[in-house]
Amino acid sequence: MISYKIFILFFMLLMHYIEDFHLQGCLANLKQKKWWEKQMSNNDMHSHYALEHSIYRNDYKMSLFAHSIENALFVMLPMIVDMLISEFTHCLQNTWILFIPSTILICVSHYLIDDSKANEMKINLVQDQLYHLCIILLIFLCYFPIIGAWSI
């Protein structure tokens, strides 16, 4: 049973990396404020002034939020499959109760981490991915507590 739980963890990590590095598509640009500024400067305007007074000034936030939701659902997909297959036989009687808070935690943390990398430029890619890894491990440990759960 330990190998099954390790498989779930690796599947969660794989889903994160597939979504973060391969499926972002146009959201990779749209979630960056600098990209929007560049688009405004292409229209012969002063980019910072134009973006700050534009109706598009917060569009990068919505794109970042969309990416965060997508990532959260991809990361939680292995947990959904596990909950459907196991028919709630984990240590916790009803693991579906954890699904919504876990998904929200991943979504909010992913938004904040990616914003601090893409827009505030406070962290690099290595730090970004390590923070995401820690959140995924935290969620995994909420579903599969280490103490007493590895024998199930």
Coordinates of N, CA and C in Angstrom, one line a residue:
M1 N 0.8 -1.2 0.0 CA 0.0 0.0 0.0 C 0.9 1.3 0.0
I2 N 2.1 1.2 0.5 CA 3.0 2.3 0.5 C 3.3 2.7 -0.9
S3 N 3.5 1.8 -1.8 CA 3.9 2.1 -3.1 C 2.7 2.8 -3.8
Y4 N 1.5 2.4 -3.5 CA 0.3 3.1 -4.1 C 0.3 4.5 -3.7
K5 N 0.5 4.8 -2.4 CA 0.5 6.2 -1.9 C 1.7 7.0 -2.5
I6 N 2.8 6.4 -2.7 CA 3.9 7.1 -3.3 C 3.6 7.4 -4.8
F7 N 2.9 6.4 -5.4 CA 2.4 6.7 -6.8 C 1.5 7.9 -6.9
I8 N 0.6 8.0 -5.9 CA -0.3 9.1 -5.9 C 0.5 10.4 -5.8
L9 N 1.5 10.5 -4.9 CA 2.3 11.6 -4.7 C 3.1 12.0 -6.0
F10 N 3.7 11.0 -6.6 CA 4.4 11.3 -7.9 C 3.5 11.7 -9.0
F11 N 2.3 11.1 -9.0 CA 1.3 11.5 -10.0 C 0.8 13.0 -9.8
M12 N 0.7 13.4 -8.5 CA 0.4 14.8 -8.2 C 1.5 15.7 -8.7
L13 N 2.7 15.3 -8.4 CA 3.9 16.1 -8.9 C 4.0 16.2 -10.4
L14 N 3.7 15.1 -11.0 CA 3.8 15.0 -12.5 C 2.7 15.9 -13.1
M15 N 1.5 15.9 -12.5 CA 0.4 16.7 -13.0 C 0.8 18.2 -12.9
H16 N 1.4 18.5 -11.8 CA 1.9 19.9 -11.6 C 2.9 20.3 -12.6
Y17 N 3.9 19.5 -12.9 CA 4.9 19.9 -13.9 C 4.4 19.9 -15.3
I18 N 3.5 19.0 -15.6 CA 2.9 19.0 -16.9 C 2.1 20.3 -17.1
E19 N 1.3 20.6 -16.2 CA 0.5 21.9 -16.3 C 1.4 23.1 -16.3
D20 N 2.3 23.1 -15.4 CA 3.2 24.4 -15.2 C 4.1 24.6 -16.4
F21 N 4.6 23.5 -17.0 CA 5.6 23.7 -18.1 C 5.1 23.4 -19.5
H22 N 4.0 22.7 -19.6 CA 3.6 22.3 -21.0 C 2.2 22.8 -21.4
L23 N 1.3 23.0 -20.4 CA 0.0 23.3 -20.8 C -0.4 24.7 -20.6
Q24 N 0.4 25.6 -20.1 CA 0.1 27.0 -19.8 C -0.3 27.7 -21.1
G25 N 0.4 27.5 -22.1 CA 0.1 28.1 -23.4 C 0.2 29.6 -23.3
C26 N -0.8 30.3 -23.7 CA -0.8 31.8 -23.7 C -0.8 32.4 -22.3
L27 N -1.3 31.6 -21.3 CA -1.3 32.1 -20.0 C 0.1 32.4 -19.4
A28 N 1.1 31.8 -20.0 CA 2.4 32.1 -19.6 C 2.8 33.5 -19.8
N29 N 2.3 34.1 -20.9 CA 2.5 35.5 -21.2 C 1.5 36.4 -20.5
L30 N 0.2 36.0 -20.5 CA -0.8 36.8 -20.0 C -0.8 37.1 -18.5
K31 N -0.1 36.2 -17.8 CA 0.0 36.4 -16.3 C 1.1 37.3 -15.9
Q32 N 1.8 37.9 -16.9 CA 2.9 38.8 -16.6 C 2.5 40.2 -16.9
K33 N 2.6 41.1 -15.9 CA 2.3 42.5 -16.1 C 3.1 43.1 -17.2
K34 N 4.4 42.7 -17.2 CA 5.3 43.3 -18.3 C 4.8 43.0 -19.7
W35 N 4.2 41.8 -19.9 CA 3.7 41.5 -21.2 C 2.6 42.5 -21.6
W36 N 1.7 42.8 -20.7 CA 0.7 43.8 -20.9 C 1.2 45.2 -21.2
E37 N 2.3 45.6 -20.4 CA 2.9 46.8 -20.7 C 3.5 46.9 -22.1
K38 N 4.1 45.8 -22.5 CA 4.7 45.7 -23.8 C 3.7 45.9 -24.9
Q39 N 2.5 45.3 -24.7 CA 1.4 45.4 -25.7 C 1.0 46.8 -25.8
M40 N 0.9 47.5 -24.6 CA 0.5 48.9 -24.6 C 1.5 49.8 -25.3
S41 N 2.8 49.5 -25.1 CA 3.9 50.3 -25.7 C 3.9 50.0 -27.2
N42 N 3.4 48.9 -27.7 CA 3.3 48.7 -29.1 C 2.3 49.5 -29.8
N43 N 1.4 50.1 -29.0 CA 0.4 51.0 -29.5 C 0.9 52.5 -29.4
D44 N 2.2 52.7 -29.3 CA 2.8 54.1 -29.3 C 2.3 54.9 -28.1
M45 N 2.1 54.2 -26.9 CA 1.8 54.9 -25.7 C 2.9 54.7 -24.7
H46 N 2.9 55.5 -23.7 CA 3.8 55.3 -22.6 C 3.3 54.1 -21.8
S47 N 4.1 53.0 -21.8 CA 3.5 51.7 -21.3 C 3.1 51.8 -19.9
H48 N 3.9 52.3 -19.0 CA 3.4 52.3 -17.6 C 2.2 53.1 -17.4
Y49 N 2.2 54.3 -17.9 CA 1.1 55.2 -17.7 C -0.1 54.6 -18.4
A50 N 0.0 54.1 -19.6 CA -1.1 53.6 -20.4 C -1.7 52.4 -19.7
L51 N -0.9 51.5 -19.1 CA -1.4 50.3 -18.4 C -2.1 50.7 -17.1
E52 N -1.5 51.6 -16.4 CA -2.2 52.1 -15.1 C -3.5 52.7 -15.3
H53 N -3.7 53.3 -16.4 CA -5.0 54.0 -16.7 C -5.8 53.3 -17.7
S54 N -5.5 52.1 -18.0 CA -6.2 51.3 -19.0 C -7.3 50.4 -18.3
I55 N -8.2 50.0 -19.1 CA -9.2 49.0 -18.6 C -8.6 47.7 -18.5
Y56 N -7.4 47.5 -19.0 CA -6.7 46.2 -19.0 C -5.7 46.1 -17.8
R57 N -5.6 47.0 -16.9 CA -4.6 47.1 -15.9 C -4.6 45.9 -15.0
N58 N -5.7 45.2 -14.8 CA -5.8 44.0 -13.9 C -6.0 42.7 -14.7
D59 N -5.9 42.8 -16.0 CA -6.1 41.5 -16.7 C -5.0 40.5 -16.4
Y60 N -3.8 40.9 -16.1 CA -2.8 39.9 -15.8 C -3.2 39.1 -14.5
K61 N -3.9 39.8 -13.6 CA -4.3 39.1 -12.4 C -5.3 38.0 -12.7
M62 N -6.2 38.3 -13.6 CA -7.2 37.3 -14.0 C -6.6 36.1 -14.7
S63 N -5.6 36.4 -15.5 CA -4.9 35.3 -16.2 C -4.1 34.5 -15.2
L64 N -3.5 35.1 -14.2 CA -2.7 34.4 -13.2 C -3.7 33.5 -12.4
F65 N -4.9 34.1 -12.1 CA -5.9 33.3 -11.3 C -6.4 32.1 -12.1
A66 N -6.6 32.3 -13.4 CA -7.0 31.2 -14.3 C -6.0 30.1 -14.3
H67 N -4.7 30.5 -14.4 CA -3.6 29.5 -14.4 C -3.6 28.8 -13.0
S68 N -3.8 29.5 -11.9 CA -3.8 28.9 -10.6 C -4.9 27.9 -10.4
I69 N -6.1 28.2 -10.9 CA -7.2 27.3 -10.8 C -6.9 26.0 -11.7
E70 N -6.4 26.2 -12.9 CA -6.0 25.1 -13.7 C -5.0 24.2 -13.0
N71 N -4.0 24.8 -12.4 CA -3.0 24.0 -11.8 C -3.5 23.3 -10.6
A72 N -4.4 23.9 -9.8 CA -5.0 23.3 -8.6 C -5.8 22.1 -9.0
L73 N -6.6 22.2 -10.0 CA -7.4 21.1 -10.5 C -6.5 19.9 -11.0
F74 N -5.5 20.3 -11.7 CA -4.6 19.2 -12.3 C -3.9 18.5 -11.1
V75 N -3.4 19.3 -10.1 CA -2.7 18.6 -9.0 C -3.7 17.8 -8.2
M76 N -4.9 18.2 -8.0 CA -5.9 17.4 -7.2 C -6.5 16.2 -8.0
L77 N -6.3 16.2 -9.3 CA -6.8 15.1 -10.1 C -6.5 13.7 -9.6
P78 N -5.2 13.4 -9.2 CA -4.9 12.1 -8.6 C -5.6 11.8 -7.4
M79 N -5.9 12.8 -6.6 CA -6.6 12.7 -5.3 C -8.1 12.3 -5.6
I80 N -8.6 13.0 -6.6 CA -10.0 12.7 -7.0 C -10.2 11.2 -7.5
V81 N -9.2 10.8 -8.3 CA -9.3 9.4 -8.8 C -9.1 8.5 -7.6
D82 N -8.2 8.8 -6.7 CA -8.0 7.9 -5.5 C -9.3 7.9 -4.7
M83 N -9.9 9.0 -4.5 CA -11.1 9.0 -3.6 C -12.3 8.2 -4.3
L84 N -12.4 8.3 -5.6 CA -13.4 7.5 -6.3 C -13.1 6.0 -6.3
I85 N -11.9 5.7 -6.4 CA -11.5 4.2 -6.4 C -11.6 3.6 -5.1
S86 N -11.1 4.4 -4.1 CA -11.1 3.8 -2.7 C -12.4 3.8 -2.0
E87 N -13.4 4.5 -2.5 CA -14.7 4.7 -1.9 C -14.6 5.0 -0.4
F88 N -13.8 6.0 -0.1 CA -13.6 6.6 1.2 C -13.1 5.7 2.2
T89 N -12.1 4.8 1.9 CA -11.6 3.9 2.9 C -10.3 4.4 3.5
H90 N -10.0 5.6 3.3 CA -8.8 6.2 4.0 C -9.0 6.3 5.5
C91 N -7.9 6.7 6.1 CA -8.0 7.0 7.6 C -9.1 8.0 7.9
L92 N -9.2 9.0 7.1 CA -10.3 9.9 7.3 C -11.6 9.4 6.6
Q93 N -12.6 9.3 7.3 CA -13.8 8.7 6.8 C -14.4 9.4 5.5
N94 N -14.3 10.7 5.5 CA -14.8 11.4 4.3 C -13.8 12.4 3.8
T95 N -12.9 11.9 2.9 CA -11.8 12.8 2.4 C -12.3 13.8 1.5
W96 N -13.5 13.7 1.0 CA -14.1 14.7 0.1 C -14.2 16.1 0.9
I97 N -14.3 16.0 2.2 CA -14.4 17.3 3.0 C -13.1 18.1 2.8
L98 N -12.0 17.4 2.6 CA -10.7 18.0 2.4 C -10.5 18.6 1.0
F99 N -11.3 18.1 0.1 CA -11.0 18.5 -1.3 C -11.1 20.0 -1.6
I100 N -12.2 20.6 -1.2 CA -12.4 22.0 -1.4 C -11.3 22.9 -0.7
P101 N -11.1 22.7 0.6 CA -10.0 23.5 1.2 C -8.6 23.2 0.6
S102 N -8.3 22.0 0.2 CA -7.1 21.7 -0.4 C -6.9 22.4 -1.8
T103 N -8.0 22.3 -2.6 CA -7.9 23.0 -3.9 C -7.8 24.5 -3.7
I104 N -8.5 25.1 -2.8 CA -8.4 26.5 -2.5 C -6.9 26.8 -2.1
L105 N -6.4 26.0 -1.2 CA -5.0 26.3 -0.7 C -4.0 26.2 -1.9
I106 N -4.1 25.2 -2.7 CA -3.2 25.1 -3.9 C -3.4 26.3 -4.8
C107 N -4.7 26.7 -5.1 CA -5.0 27.8 -6.0 C -4.4 29.1 -5.4
V108 N -4.7 29.4 -4.2 CA -4.2 30.7 -3.6 C -2.7 30.7 -3.5
S109 N -2.1 29.6 -3.0 CA -0.6 29.6 -2.9 C 0.0 29.7 -4.3
H110 N -0.5 29.0 -5.3 CA 0.0 29.0 -6.6 C 0.0 30.5 -7.2
Y111 N -1.1 31.1 -6.9 CA -1.3 32.5 -7.4 C -0.2 33.4 -6.8
L112 N -0.1 33.3 -5.4 CA 0.9 34.2 -4.7 C 2.3 33.9 -5.1
I113 N 2.6 32.6 -5.2 CA 4.0 32.2 -5.6 C 4.3 32.6 -7.0
D114 N 3.4 32.4 -8.0 CA 3.7 32.8 -9.3 C 3.7 34.3 -9.5
D115 N 2.9 35.0 -8.8 CA 2.9 36.5 -8.8 C 4.2 37.0 -8.3
S116 N 4.8 36.4 -7.2 CA 6.0 36.9 -6.7 C 7.2 36.5 -7.7
K117 N 7.0 35.5 -8.5 CA 8.1 35.2 -9.5 C 7.9 36.0 -10.8
A118 N 6.7 36.0 -11.3 CA 6.4 36.6 -12.7 C 6.3 38.1 -12.6
N119 N 5.8 38.7 -11.6 CA 5.5 40.1 -11.6 C 6.4 40.9 -10.6
E120 N 6.5 40.4 -9.4 CA 7.3 41.1 -8.4 C 8.7 40.8 -8.5
M121 N 9.0 39.6 -9.1 CA 10.4 39.2 -9.3 C 11.2 39.1 -8.0
K122 N 10.6 38.5 -7.0 CA 11.2 38.4 -5.7 C 11.9 37.0 -5.6
I123 N 11.4 36.0 -6.4 CA 12.0 34.7 -6.3 C 12.3 34.2 -7.7
N124 N 13.2 33.2 -7.7 CA 13.6 32.6 -9.0 C 12.8 31.3 -9.3
L125 N 13.1 30.7 -10.4 CA 12.3 29.5 -10.8 C 12.6 28.3 -9.8
V126 N 13.8 28.2 -9.3 CA 14.0 27.1 -8.3 C 13.2 27.3 -7.1
Q127 N 13.2 28.5 -6.5 CA 12.4 28.8 -5.3 C 10.9 28.6 -5.6
D128 N 10.5 29.0 -6.8 CA 9.1 28.9 -7.2 C 8.7 27.4 -7.2
Q129 N 9.5 26.6 -7.8 CA 9.1 25.1 -7.8 C 9.3 24.5 -6.5
L130 N 10.2 24.9 -5.6 CA 10.3 24.3 -4.3 C 9.1 24.7 -3.4
Y131 N 8.6 25.9 -3.6 CA 7.4 26.3 -2.8 C 6.2 25.5 -3.3
H132 N 6.1 25.3 -4.6 CA 5.0 24.4 -5.1 C 5.1 23.0 -4.6
L133 N 6.3 22.5 -4.6 CA 6.6 21.1 -4.1 C 6.1 21.0 -2.6
C134 N 6.5 22.0 -1.8 CA 6.1 22.0 -0.4 C 4.6 22.0 -0.2
I135 N 3.9 22.8 -1.0 CA 2.4 22.8 -0.9 C 1.8 21.5 -1.3
I136 N 2.3 20.9 -2.4 CA 1.8 19.6 -2.8 C 2.1 18.5 -1.7
L137 N 3.3 18.5 -1.1 CA 3.6 17.6 0.0 C 2.6 17.8 1.2
L138 N 2.4 19.0 1.5 CA 1.4 19.3 2.6 C 0.1 18.8 2.3
I139 N -0.4 19.0 1.1 CA -1.8 18.4 0.7 C -1.7 16.9 0.8
F140 N -0.7 16.3 0.3 CA -0.6 14.9 0.3 C -0.6 14.3 1.7
L141 N 0.1 15.0 2.6 CA 0.2 14.5 4.0 C -1.1 14.7 4.7
C142 N -1.9 15.7 4.3 CA -3.3 15.8 4.9 C -4.1 14.6 4.5
Y143 N -4.0 14.1 3.3 CA -4.8 12.9 2.9 C -4.2 11.6 3.4
F144 N -2.9 11.6 3.5 CA -2.2 10.3 3.9 C -1.2 10.7 5.0
P145 N -1.8 10.8 6.3 CA -0.9 11.2 7.4 C 0.2 10.1 7.6
I146 N 1.4 10.4 7.9 CA 2.5 9.5 8.0 C 2.3 8.6 9.2
I147 N 1.9 9.1 10.3 CA 1.8 8.3 11.6 C 0.6 7.4 11.5
G148 N 0.8 6.1 11.4 CA -0.3 5.1 11.5 C -1.0 4.9 10.2
A149 N -0.7 5.7 9.1 CA -1.5 5.5 7.9 C -0.8 4.7 6.9
W150 N 0.5 4.4 7.0 CA 1.2 3.7 6.0 C 0.9 2.2 5.9
S151 N 0.3 1.7 6.9 CA -0.1 0.3 6.9 C -1.4 0.1 6.3
I152 N -2.1 1.1 6.0 CA -3.5 0.9 5.4 C -3.4 0.7 3.9

